[in-house]
Coordinates of C-alpha atoms and ligand atoms in Angstrom, one line a residue:
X12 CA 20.9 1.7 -11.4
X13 CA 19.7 4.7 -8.9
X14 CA 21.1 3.6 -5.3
X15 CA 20.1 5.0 -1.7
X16 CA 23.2 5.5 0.2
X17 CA 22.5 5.6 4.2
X18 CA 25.0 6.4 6.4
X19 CA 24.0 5.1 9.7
X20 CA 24.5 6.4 13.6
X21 CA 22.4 10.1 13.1
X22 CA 19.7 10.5 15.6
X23 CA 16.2 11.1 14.1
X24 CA 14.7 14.6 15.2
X25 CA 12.0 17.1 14.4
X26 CA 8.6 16.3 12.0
X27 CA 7.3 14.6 9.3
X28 CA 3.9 15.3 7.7
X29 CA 2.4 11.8 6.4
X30 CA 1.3 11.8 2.8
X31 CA -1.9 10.3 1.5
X32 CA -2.5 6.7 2.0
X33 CA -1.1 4.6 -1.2
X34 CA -3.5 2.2 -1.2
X35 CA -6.8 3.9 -0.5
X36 CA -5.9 6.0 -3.6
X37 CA -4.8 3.0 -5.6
X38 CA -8.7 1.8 -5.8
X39 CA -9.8 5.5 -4.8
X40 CA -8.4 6.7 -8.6
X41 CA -10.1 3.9 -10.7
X42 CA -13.3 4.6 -8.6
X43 CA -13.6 7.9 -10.6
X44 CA -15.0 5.5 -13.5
X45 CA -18.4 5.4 -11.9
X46 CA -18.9 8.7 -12.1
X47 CA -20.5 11.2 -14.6
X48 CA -18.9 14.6 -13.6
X49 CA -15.6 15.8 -12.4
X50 CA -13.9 14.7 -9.3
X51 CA -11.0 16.8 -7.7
X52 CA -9.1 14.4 -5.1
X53 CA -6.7 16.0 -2.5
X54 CA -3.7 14.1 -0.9
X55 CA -3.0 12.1 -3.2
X56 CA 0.6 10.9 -2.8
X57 CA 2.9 11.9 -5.3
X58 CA 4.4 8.1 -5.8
X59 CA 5.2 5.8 -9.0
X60 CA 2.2 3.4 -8.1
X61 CA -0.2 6.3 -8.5
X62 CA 1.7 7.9 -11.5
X63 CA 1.4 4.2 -13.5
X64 CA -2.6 4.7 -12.3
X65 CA -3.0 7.7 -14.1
X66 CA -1.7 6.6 -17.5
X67 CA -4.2 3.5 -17.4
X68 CA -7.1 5.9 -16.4
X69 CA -5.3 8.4 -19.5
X70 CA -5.1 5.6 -22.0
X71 CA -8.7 4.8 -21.1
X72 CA -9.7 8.0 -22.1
X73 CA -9.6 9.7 -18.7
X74 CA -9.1 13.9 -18.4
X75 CA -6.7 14.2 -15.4
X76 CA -5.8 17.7 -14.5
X77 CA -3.1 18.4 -12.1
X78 CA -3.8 21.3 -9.8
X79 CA -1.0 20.9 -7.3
X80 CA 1.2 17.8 -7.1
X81 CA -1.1 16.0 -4.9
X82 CA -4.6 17.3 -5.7
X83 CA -5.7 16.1 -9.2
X84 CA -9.2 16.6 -10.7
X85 CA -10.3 13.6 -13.1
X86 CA -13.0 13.8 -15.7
X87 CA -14.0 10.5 -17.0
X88 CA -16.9 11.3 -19.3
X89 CA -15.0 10.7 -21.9
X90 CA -13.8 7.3 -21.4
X91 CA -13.6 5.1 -25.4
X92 CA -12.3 1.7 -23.8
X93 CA -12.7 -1.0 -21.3
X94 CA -9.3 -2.5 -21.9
X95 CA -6.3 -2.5 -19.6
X96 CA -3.4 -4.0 -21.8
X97 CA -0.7 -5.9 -20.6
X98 CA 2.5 -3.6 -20.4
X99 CA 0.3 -1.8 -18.1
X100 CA -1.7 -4.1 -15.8
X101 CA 1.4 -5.9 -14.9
X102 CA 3.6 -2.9 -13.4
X103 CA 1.5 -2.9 -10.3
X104 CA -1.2 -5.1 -8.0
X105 CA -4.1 -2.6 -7.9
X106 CA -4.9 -2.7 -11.6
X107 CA -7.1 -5.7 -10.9
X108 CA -9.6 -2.5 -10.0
X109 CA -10.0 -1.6 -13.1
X110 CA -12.1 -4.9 -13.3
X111 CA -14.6 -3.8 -10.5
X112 CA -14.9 -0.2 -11.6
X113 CA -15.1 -1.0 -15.2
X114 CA -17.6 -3.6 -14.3
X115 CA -19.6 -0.7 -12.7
X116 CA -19.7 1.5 -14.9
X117 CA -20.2 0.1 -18.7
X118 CA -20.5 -4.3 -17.6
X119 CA -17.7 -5.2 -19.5
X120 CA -13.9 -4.9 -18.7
X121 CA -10.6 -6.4 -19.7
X122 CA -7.8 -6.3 -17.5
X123 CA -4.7 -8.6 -18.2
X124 CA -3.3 -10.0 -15.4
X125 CA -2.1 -7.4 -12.4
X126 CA 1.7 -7.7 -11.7
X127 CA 2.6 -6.2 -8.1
X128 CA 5.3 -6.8 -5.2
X129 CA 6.4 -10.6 -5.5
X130 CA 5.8 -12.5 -2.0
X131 CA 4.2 -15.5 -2.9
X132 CA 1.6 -17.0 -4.9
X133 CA -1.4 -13.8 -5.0
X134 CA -4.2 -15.3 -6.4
X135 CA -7.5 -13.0 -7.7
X136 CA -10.4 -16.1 -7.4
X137 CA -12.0 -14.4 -4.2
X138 CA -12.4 -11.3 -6.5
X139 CA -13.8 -13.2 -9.4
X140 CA -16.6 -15.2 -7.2
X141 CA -17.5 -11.9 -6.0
X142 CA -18.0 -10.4 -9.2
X143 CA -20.0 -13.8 -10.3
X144 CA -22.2 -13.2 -7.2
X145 CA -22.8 -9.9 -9.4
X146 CA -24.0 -11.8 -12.1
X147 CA -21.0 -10.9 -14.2
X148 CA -19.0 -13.5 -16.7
X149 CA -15.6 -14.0 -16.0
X150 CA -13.3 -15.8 -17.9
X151 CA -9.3 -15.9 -18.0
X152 CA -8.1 -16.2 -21.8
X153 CA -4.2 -15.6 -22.3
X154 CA -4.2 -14.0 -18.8
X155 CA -6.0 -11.3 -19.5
X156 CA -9.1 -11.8 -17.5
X157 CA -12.9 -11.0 -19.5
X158 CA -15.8 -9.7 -17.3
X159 CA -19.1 -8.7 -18.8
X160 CA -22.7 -8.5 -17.9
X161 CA -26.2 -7.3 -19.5
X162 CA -27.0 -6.3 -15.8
X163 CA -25.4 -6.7 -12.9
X164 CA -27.5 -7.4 -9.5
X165 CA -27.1 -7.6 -5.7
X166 CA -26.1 -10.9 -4.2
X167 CA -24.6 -11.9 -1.3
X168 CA -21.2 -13.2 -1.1
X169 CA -19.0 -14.5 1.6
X170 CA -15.2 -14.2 1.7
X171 CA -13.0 -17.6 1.9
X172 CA -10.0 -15.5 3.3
X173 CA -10.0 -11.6 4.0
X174 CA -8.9 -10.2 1.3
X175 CA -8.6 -6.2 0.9
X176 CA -8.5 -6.1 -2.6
X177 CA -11.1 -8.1 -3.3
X178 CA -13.4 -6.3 -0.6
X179 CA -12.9 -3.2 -2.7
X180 CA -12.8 -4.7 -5.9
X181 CA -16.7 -5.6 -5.0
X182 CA -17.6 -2.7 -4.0
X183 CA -16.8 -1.1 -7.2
X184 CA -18.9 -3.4 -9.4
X185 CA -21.9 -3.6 -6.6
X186 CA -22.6 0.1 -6.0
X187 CA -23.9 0.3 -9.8
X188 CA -25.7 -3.7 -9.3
X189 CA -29.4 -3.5 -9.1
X190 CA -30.4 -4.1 -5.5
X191 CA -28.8 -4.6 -2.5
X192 CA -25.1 -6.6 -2.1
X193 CA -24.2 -8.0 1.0
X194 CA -20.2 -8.8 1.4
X195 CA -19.3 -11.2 4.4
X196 CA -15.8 -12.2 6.0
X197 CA -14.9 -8.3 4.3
X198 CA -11.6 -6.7 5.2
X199 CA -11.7 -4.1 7.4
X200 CA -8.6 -1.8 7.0
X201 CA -9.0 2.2 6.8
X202 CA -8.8 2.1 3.3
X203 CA -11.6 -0.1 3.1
X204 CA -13.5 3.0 4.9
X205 CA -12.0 5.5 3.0
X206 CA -13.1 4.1 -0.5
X207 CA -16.8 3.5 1.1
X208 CA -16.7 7.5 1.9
X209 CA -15.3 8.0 -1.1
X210 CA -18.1 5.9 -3.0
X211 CA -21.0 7.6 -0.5
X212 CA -19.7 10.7 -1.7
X213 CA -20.1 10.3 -5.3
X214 CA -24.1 9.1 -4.2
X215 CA -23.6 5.7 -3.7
X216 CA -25.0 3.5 -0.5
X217 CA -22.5 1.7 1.2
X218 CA -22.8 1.0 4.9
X219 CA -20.8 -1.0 7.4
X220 CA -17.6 -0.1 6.0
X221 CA -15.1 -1.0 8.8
X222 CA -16.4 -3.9 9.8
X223 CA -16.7 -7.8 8.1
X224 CA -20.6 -6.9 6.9
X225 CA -20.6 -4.8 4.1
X226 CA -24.3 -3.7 2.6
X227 CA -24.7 -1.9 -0.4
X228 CA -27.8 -0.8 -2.2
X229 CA -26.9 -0.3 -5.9
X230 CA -27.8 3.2 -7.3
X231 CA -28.5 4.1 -11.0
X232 CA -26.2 7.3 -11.3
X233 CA -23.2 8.3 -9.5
X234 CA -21.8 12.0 -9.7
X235 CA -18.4 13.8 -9.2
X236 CA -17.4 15.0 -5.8
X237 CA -14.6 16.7 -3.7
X238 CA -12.2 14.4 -1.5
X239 CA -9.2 13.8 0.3
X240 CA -7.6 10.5 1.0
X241 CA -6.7 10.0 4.5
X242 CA -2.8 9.2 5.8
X243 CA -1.0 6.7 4.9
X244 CA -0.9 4.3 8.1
X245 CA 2.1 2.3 6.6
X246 CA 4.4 5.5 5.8
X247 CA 3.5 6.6 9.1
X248 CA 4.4 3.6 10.8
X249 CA 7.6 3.2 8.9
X250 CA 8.5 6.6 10.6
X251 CA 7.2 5.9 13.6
X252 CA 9.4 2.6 13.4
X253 CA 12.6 4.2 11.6
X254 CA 12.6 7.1 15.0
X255 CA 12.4 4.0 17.9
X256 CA 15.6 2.2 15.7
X257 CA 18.1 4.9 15.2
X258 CA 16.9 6.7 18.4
X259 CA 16.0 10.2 18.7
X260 CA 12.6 12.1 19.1
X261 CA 10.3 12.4 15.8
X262 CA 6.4 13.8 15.7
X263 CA 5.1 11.9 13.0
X264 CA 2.3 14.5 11.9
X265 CA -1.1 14.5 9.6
X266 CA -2.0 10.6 11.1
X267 CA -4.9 9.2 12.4
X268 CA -3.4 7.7 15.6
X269 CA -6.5 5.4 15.8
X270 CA -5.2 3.6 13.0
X271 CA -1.7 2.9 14.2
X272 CA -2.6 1.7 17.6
X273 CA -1.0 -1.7 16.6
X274 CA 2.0 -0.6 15.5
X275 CA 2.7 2.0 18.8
X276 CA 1.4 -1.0 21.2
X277 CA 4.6 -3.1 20.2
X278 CA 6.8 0.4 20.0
X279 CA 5.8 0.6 23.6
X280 CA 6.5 -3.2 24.6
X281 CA 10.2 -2.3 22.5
X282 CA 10.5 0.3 25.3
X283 CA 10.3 3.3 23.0
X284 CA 7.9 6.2 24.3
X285 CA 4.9 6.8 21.8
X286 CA 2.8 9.5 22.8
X287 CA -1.0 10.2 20.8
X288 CA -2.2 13.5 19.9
X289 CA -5.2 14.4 18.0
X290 CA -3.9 14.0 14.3
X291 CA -0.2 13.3 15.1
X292 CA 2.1 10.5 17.0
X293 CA 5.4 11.3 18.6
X294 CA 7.9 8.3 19.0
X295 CA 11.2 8.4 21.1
X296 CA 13.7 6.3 22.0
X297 CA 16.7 6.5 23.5
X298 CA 19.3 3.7 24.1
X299 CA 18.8 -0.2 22.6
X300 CA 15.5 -1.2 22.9
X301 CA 13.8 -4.9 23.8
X302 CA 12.1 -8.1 21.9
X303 CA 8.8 -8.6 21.5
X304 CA 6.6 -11.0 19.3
X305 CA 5.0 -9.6 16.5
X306 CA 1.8 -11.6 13.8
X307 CA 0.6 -9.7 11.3
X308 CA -3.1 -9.9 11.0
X309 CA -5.6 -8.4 8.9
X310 CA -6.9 -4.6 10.6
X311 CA -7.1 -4.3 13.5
X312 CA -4.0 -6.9 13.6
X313 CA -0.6 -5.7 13.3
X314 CA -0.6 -5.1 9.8
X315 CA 1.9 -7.0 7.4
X316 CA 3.0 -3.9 5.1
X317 CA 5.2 -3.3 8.3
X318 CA 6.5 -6.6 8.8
X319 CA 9.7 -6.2 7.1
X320 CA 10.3 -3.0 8.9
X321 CA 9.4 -3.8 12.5
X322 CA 11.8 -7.0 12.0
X323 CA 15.0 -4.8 11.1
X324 CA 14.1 -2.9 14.2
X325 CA 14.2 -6.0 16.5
X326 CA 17.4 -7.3 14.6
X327 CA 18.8 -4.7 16.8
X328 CA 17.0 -4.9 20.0
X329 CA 17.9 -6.5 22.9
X330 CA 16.6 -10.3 23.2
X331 CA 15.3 -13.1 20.9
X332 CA 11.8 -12.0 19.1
X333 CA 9.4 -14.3 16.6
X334 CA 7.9 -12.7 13.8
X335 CA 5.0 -14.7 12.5
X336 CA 3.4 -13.9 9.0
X337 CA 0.1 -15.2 8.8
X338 CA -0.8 -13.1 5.6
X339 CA 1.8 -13.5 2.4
X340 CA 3.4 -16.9 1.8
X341 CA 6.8 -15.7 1.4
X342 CA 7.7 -12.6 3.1
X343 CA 10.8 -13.1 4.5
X344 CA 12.8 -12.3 1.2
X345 CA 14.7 -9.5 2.8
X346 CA 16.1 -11.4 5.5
X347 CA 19.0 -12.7 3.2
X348 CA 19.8 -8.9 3.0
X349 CA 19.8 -8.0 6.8
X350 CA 21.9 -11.2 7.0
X351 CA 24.6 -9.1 5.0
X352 CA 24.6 -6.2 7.9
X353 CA 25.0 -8.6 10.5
X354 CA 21.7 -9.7 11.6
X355 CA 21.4 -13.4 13.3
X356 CA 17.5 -14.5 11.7
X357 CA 16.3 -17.8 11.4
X358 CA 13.5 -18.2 8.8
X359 CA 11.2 -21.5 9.4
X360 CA 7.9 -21.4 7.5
X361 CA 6.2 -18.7 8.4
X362 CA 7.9 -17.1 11.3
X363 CA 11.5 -15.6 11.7
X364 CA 13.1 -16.4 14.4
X365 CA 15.0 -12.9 15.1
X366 CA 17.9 -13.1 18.4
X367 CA 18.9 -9.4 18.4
X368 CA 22.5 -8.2 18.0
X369 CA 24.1 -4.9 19.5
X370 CA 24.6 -3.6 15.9
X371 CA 24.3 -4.1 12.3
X372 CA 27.0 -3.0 9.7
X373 CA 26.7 -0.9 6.6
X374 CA 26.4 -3.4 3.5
X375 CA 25.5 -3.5 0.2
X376 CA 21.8 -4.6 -0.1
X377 CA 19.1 -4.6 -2.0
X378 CA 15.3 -3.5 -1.6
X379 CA 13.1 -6.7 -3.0
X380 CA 10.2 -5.0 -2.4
X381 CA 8.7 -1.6 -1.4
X382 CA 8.7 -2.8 2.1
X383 CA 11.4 -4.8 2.4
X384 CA 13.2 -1.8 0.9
X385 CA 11.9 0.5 3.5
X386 CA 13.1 -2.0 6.0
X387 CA 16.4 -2.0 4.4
X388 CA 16.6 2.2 4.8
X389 CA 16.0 1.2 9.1
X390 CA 18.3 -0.8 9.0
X391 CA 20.7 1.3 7.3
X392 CA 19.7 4.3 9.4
X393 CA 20.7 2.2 12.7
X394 CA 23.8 0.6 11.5
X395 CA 27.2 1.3 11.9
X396 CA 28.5 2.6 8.6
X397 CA 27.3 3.1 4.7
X398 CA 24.4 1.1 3.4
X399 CA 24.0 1.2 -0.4
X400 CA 20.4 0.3 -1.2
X401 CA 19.8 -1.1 -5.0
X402 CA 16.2 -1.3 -6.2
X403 CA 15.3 1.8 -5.2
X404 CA 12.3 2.4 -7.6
X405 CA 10.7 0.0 -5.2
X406 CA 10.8 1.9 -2.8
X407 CA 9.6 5.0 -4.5
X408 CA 6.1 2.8 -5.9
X409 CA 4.9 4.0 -2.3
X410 CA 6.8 6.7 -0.5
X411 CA 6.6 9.7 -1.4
X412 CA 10.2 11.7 -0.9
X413 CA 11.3 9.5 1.8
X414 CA 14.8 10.8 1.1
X415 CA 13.5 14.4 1.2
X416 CA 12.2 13.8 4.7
X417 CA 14.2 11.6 6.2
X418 CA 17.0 14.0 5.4
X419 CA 14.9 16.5 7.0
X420 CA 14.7 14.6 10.0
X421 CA 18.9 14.5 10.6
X422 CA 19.1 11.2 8.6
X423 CA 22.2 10.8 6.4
X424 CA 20.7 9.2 2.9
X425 CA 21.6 10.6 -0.3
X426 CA 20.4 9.0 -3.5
X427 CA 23.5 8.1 -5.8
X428 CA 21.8 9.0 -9.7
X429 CA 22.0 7.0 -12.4
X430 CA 20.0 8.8 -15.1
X431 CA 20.0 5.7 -17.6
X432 CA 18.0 3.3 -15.7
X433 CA 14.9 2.1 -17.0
X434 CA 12.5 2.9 -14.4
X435 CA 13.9 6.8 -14.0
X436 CA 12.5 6.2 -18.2
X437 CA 9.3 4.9 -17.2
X438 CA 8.9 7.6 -14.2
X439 CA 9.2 10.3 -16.8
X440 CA 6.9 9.2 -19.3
X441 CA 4.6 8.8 -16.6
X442 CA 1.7 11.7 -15.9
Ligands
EPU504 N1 -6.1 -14.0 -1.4 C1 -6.7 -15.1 -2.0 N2 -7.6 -14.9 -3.0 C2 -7.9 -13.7 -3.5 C3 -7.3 -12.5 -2.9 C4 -6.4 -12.7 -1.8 O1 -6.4 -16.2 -1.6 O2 -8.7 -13.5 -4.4 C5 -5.2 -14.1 -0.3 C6 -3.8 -13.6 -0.6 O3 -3.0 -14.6 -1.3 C7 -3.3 -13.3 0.8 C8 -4.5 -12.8 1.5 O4 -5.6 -13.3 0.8 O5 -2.8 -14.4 1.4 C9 -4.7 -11.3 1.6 O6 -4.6 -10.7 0.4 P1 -5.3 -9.3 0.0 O7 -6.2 -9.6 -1.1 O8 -5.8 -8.7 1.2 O9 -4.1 -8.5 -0.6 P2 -4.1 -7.4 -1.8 O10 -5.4 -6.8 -1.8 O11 -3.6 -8.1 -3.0 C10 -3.4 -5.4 -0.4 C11 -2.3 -4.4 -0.4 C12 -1.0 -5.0 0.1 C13 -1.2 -5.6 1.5 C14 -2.4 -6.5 1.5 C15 -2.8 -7.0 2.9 C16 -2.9 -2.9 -2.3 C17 -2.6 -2.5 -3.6 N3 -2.1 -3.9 -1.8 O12 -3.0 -6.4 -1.3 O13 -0.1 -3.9 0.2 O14 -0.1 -6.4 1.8 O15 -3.6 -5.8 1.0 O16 -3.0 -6.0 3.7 O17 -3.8 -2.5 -1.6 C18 2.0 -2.9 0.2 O18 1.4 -1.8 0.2 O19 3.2 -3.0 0.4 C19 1.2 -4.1 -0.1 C20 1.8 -5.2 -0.6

């Protein structure tokens, strides 16, 4: 099995551009459904996640053209199926868009059950009562979950919890319903905007993206269109975080610093030195930094894709800090494994309890998810010795050549090959 090796103690100097944002182009791809003509969509990042995309849309009967590896043009006119099967569906979360968008575009789809990062129980029902606010039947049978509809129409739904994916999975389905959809209680994330631009774009009406009141006035056609997906906020904030815990000096480049104000606020409690410019951050730090409290929170709340990582960085800082999840049920997996370097965490319920300790020590480790993995790289990057990270495909569903760049950056990674392991298979069938 394909390891990451860190080797901890370099300093972190120098730039790193920020690649598209993962999950903007997770529901941004699907959304290509709805229209009749070619769309040619630039930074996309070049990631397993959006690779596994591709061959649903492919088996579906899309046209996807490569014309550098992170601009793709995608011709969907031809599409001969509304099924998602199983063995696909379940190697990632953000098939469950393939409902919305198929939805939109023909009334019918068939999506088995999404699979996806494991931290807790992730149940779809907010998506489904949206979809039945549509109009649309949806039934589970065998896990594979049955929408249809003669004709969808507008209605008005409100959210029981804020739920991204179920925000956009609505706003696939609605921008085709007959007149005018009004979401409530939405989520407000960039992505959330990006996917409305994205949707305005192709001639759809969408307004009040951004904020928990979403209208949208459903349109009869939809046509292709030229876009780009904005920067990853998550990649940039791992950066961002990964600079402040092994010290150094990093511009984190190709960002919209609006959109990590949460992350640099608690970088700037930490004591580390975060400094904005128009479409780039620059994070330094020098010395052992200091606690602070961290909840995640739906946007504009600290987000909880950096969880993982922000708590490796105040493993190491000075001081006792509480990390309070208030999003995912169980997302303290990777605690166990920054346990093993030396960490002293207390997990009870839904906060860690994290007293900081001069150092951490290279381990073995493994990454149980994309971000605890990435949390497991800060670590390693801060701690005294080697790291060897298992589970790296993990990681790689959602950063694009993070060993490529954090070498770049004076980071000692190396990725230890294994060419028989099942996912280096998978990763080559793919596109
Ligand atoms: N929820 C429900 N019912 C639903 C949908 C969600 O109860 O029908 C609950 C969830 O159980 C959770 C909360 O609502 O407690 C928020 O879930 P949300 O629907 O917002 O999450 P998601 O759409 O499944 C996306 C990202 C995750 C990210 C969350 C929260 C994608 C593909 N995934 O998941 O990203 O953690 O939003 O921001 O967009 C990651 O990138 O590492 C990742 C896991």
């Amino acid at each position: 099995m394909d390891k990451f090796v860190v080797v901890g103690g370099k300093r972190l100097y120098g730039s790193v551009d920020i690649s598209g944002a993962k999950n903007a182009a997770l529901a941004i791809i699907p959304a290509t459904l709805l229209a009749a003509g070619k769309c040619r969509i630039d930074n996309i990042p070049d990631i397993r996640d959006v690779r596994l995309m591709f061959n649903i849309l492919r088996n579906l009967g899309a046209e996807i053209k490569m014309l550098n590896p992170n601009s793709f043009e995608i011709d969907t006119s031809a599409i001969r199926s509304q099924v998602v099967p199983d063995a696909m569906a379940k190697k990632m979360r953000a098939s469950y868009y393939f409902i919305g968008a198929l939805l939109g575009r023909s009334g019918n789809a068939e999506v088995a059950m999404p699979g996806g990062c494991n931290f807790g129980v992730r149940p779809i029902d907010q998506h489904i009562k949206g979809f039945e606010a549509l109009g649309a039947h949806v039934r589970t049978e065998n896990a594979v979950i049955k929408a249809s509809s003669a004709e969808l129409l507008g209605g008005s739904i409100y959210f029981d919890v804020v739920s991204v994916g179920a925000t956009m999975n609505v706003m696939l389905a609605a921008v085709r319903a007959k007149g005018l959809t009004i979401i409530e209680n939405a989520a407000k994330e960039p992505h959330i905007v990006d996917l409305a631009n994205f949707l305005n774009l192709m001639g759809a009406d969408v307004r009040g993206a951004g904020t928990d009141t979403i209208k949208i006035r459903g349109v009869e056609t939809m046509h292709g269109c030229d876009y780009s997906i904005i920067p990853d906020q998550i990649e940039a904030g791992t950066y961002m975080v990964a600079a402040a815990a092994a010290g150094g000096d990093v511009a984190i480049r190709n960002v919209i610093p609006k959109h990590l104000e949460s992350i640099s606020a608690k970088l700037v409690e930490c004591g580390a030195t975060v400094e904005e410019f128009a479409d780039s951050v620059r994070v330094a730090a020098d010395g052992r930094l200091t606690k602070c409290n961290v909840k995640t929170m739906p946007h504009p709340g600290f987000p909880t894709d950096m969880q993982p990582q922000f708590a490796a960085l105040l493993a190491i800082c000075e001081g006792t800090s509480i990390v309070s999840e208030s999003i995912w049920d169980n997302r303290f997996r990777y605690v166990e494994q920054l346990l093993r370097m030396g960490a002293s965490i207390q997990v009870e319920g839904k906060a860690a309890i994290i007293e900081g300790v001069p150092y951490l020590k290279g381990a073995p480790v493994r990454a149980d998810d994309l971000r605890a993995g990435a949390a497991m790289i800060i670590a390693g990057l801060a701690a005294r010795g080697a790291t060897e990270i298992e589970d790296i495909h993990l990681i790689e569903r959602g950063y694009e050549n993070i060993l490529g760049k954090l070498t770049a950056l004076g980071a000692d990674i190396r990725r230890v090959e294994m060419p028989d392991e099942e996912s280096a298979k998978e990763d080559k069938k793919a596109i």
